[in-house]
Amino acid sequence: MPIEHPVRISGPDGAHPEFAAIRLIALLPAGWTATLRDCSGRTASLTLTVPDALPSTAFDTALDEVLAAPPLRGWTRD
Protein backbone atom coordinates (compact mmCIF):
# COMPACT_ATOMS: atom_id res chain seq x y z
CA MET A 1 0.00 0.00 0.00
CA PRO A 2 1.39 3.45 -0.85
CA ILE A 3 2.58 5.65 2.00
CA GLU A 4 1.50 9.28 2.44
CA HIS A 5 3.86 11.93 3.79
CA PRO A 6 2.63 15.40 4.75
CA VAL A 7 5.12 18.04 3.60
CA ARG A 8 5.22 21.78 4.13
CA ILE A 9 7.68 24.03 2.33
CA SER A 10 8.52 27.66 3.01
CA GLY A 11 10.10 30.20 0.74
CA PRO A 12 11.56 33.65 0.91
CA ASP A 13 9.43 36.75 1.37
CA GLY A 14 7.55 37.62 -1.80
CA ALA A 15 7.82 34.10 -3.22
CA HIS A 16 4.74 32.44 -4.65
CA PRO A 17 4.01 29.11 -2.94
CA GLU A 18 1.72 28.00 -5.79
CA PHE A 19 4.63 28.16 -8.25
CA ALA A 20 6.93 26.35 -5.85
CA ALA A 21 4.36 23.58 -5.35
CA ILE A 22 4.07 23.10 -9.12
CA ARG A 23 7.86 22.98 -9.47
CA LEU A 24 8.18 20.51 -6.62
CA ILE A 25 5.53 18.25 -8.13
CA ALA A 26 7.24 18.38 -11.54
CA LEU A 27 10.54 17.29 -10.00
CA LEU A 28 9.21 14.32 -8.02
CA PRO A 29 10.65 10.89 -8.79
CA ALA A 30 8.68 8.54 -11.02
CA GLY A 31 5.98 6.70 -9.10
CA TRP A 32 5.39 9.51 -6.60
CA THR A 33 2.19 11.53 -6.58
CA ALA A 34 1.25 14.75 -4.83
CA THR A 35 -1.90 16.41 -3.56
CA LEU A 36 -1.74 20.13 -2.92
CA ARG A 37 -3.41 20.90 0.41
CA ASP A 38 -2.87 24.62 0.95
CA CYS A 39 -0.90 27.63 -0.18
CA SER A 40 -0.77 30.74 1.96
CA GLY A 41 1.70 33.48 2.66
CA ARG A 42 5.02 31.95 1.77
CA THR A 43 4.20 28.29 2.48
CA ALA A 44 2.75 25.36 0.57
CA SER A 45 1.41 22.17 2.15
CA LEU A 46 1.23 18.96 0.17
CA THR A 47 0.73 15.27 0.73
CA LEU A 48 3.27 13.17 -1.15
CA THR A 49 2.38 9.56 -1.84
CA VAL A 50 5.24 7.15 -2.44
CA PRO A 51 5.51 3.41 -3.10
CA ASP A 52 5.30 1.35 0.09
CA ALA A 53 8.69 -0.27 -0.47
CA LEU A 54 10.47 3.08 -0.14
CA PRO A 55 12.27 3.44 3.21
CA SER A 56 11.64 6.72 5.05
CA THR A 57 15.34 7.63 4.79
CA ALA A 58 15.12 7.31 0.99
CA PHE A 59 12.05 9.56 1.05
CA ASP A 60 13.92 12.23 3.02
CA THR A 61 16.95 12.03 0.73
CA ALA A 62 14.88 12.26 -2.45
CA LEU A 63 12.84 15.19 -1.15
CA ASP A 64 16.00 17.03 -0.07
CA GLU A 65 17.41 16.53 -3.59
CA VAL A 66 14.24 17.93 -5.14
CA LEU A 67 14.38 20.99 -2.88
CA ALA A 68 18.05 21.52 -3.79
CA ALA A 69 17.20 21.82 -7.50
CA PRO A 70 17.68 25.32 -8.96
CA PRO A 71 13.93 25.93 -9.61
CA LEU A 72 13.33 25.63 -5.84
CA ARG A 73 16.29 27.70 -4.66
CA GLY A 74 15.41 29.38 -1.37
CA TRP A 75 12.67 26.89 -0.46
CA THR A 76 13.03 24.67 2.59
CA ARG A 77 11.04 21.93 4.26
CA ASP A 78 9.44 22.85 7.57
Steps between C-alpha positions, in 0.01 A plus 500: 500500500639845415619720785392863544736765635377847596749764385510874553746725320584863568658754273646845517287810546312587183527148358192334357427167671271389215791516254730319740243223550471452123879488465532253785235274349671513159830391654367203698644157423303265277230316692441781750180702502406822675185666627516872564333577833554872554697801387513811714747774570832347411418134571355207309366181658482179302450131556754290312411139431786259440527126434479294819839338444678835533680536835437828684870591474478468120193725506687767697803480271293523182296793630816684608641450148183640345514806726867553409415530129548850354125561435440470877796707618412668829226251591536278805301226667340592831 
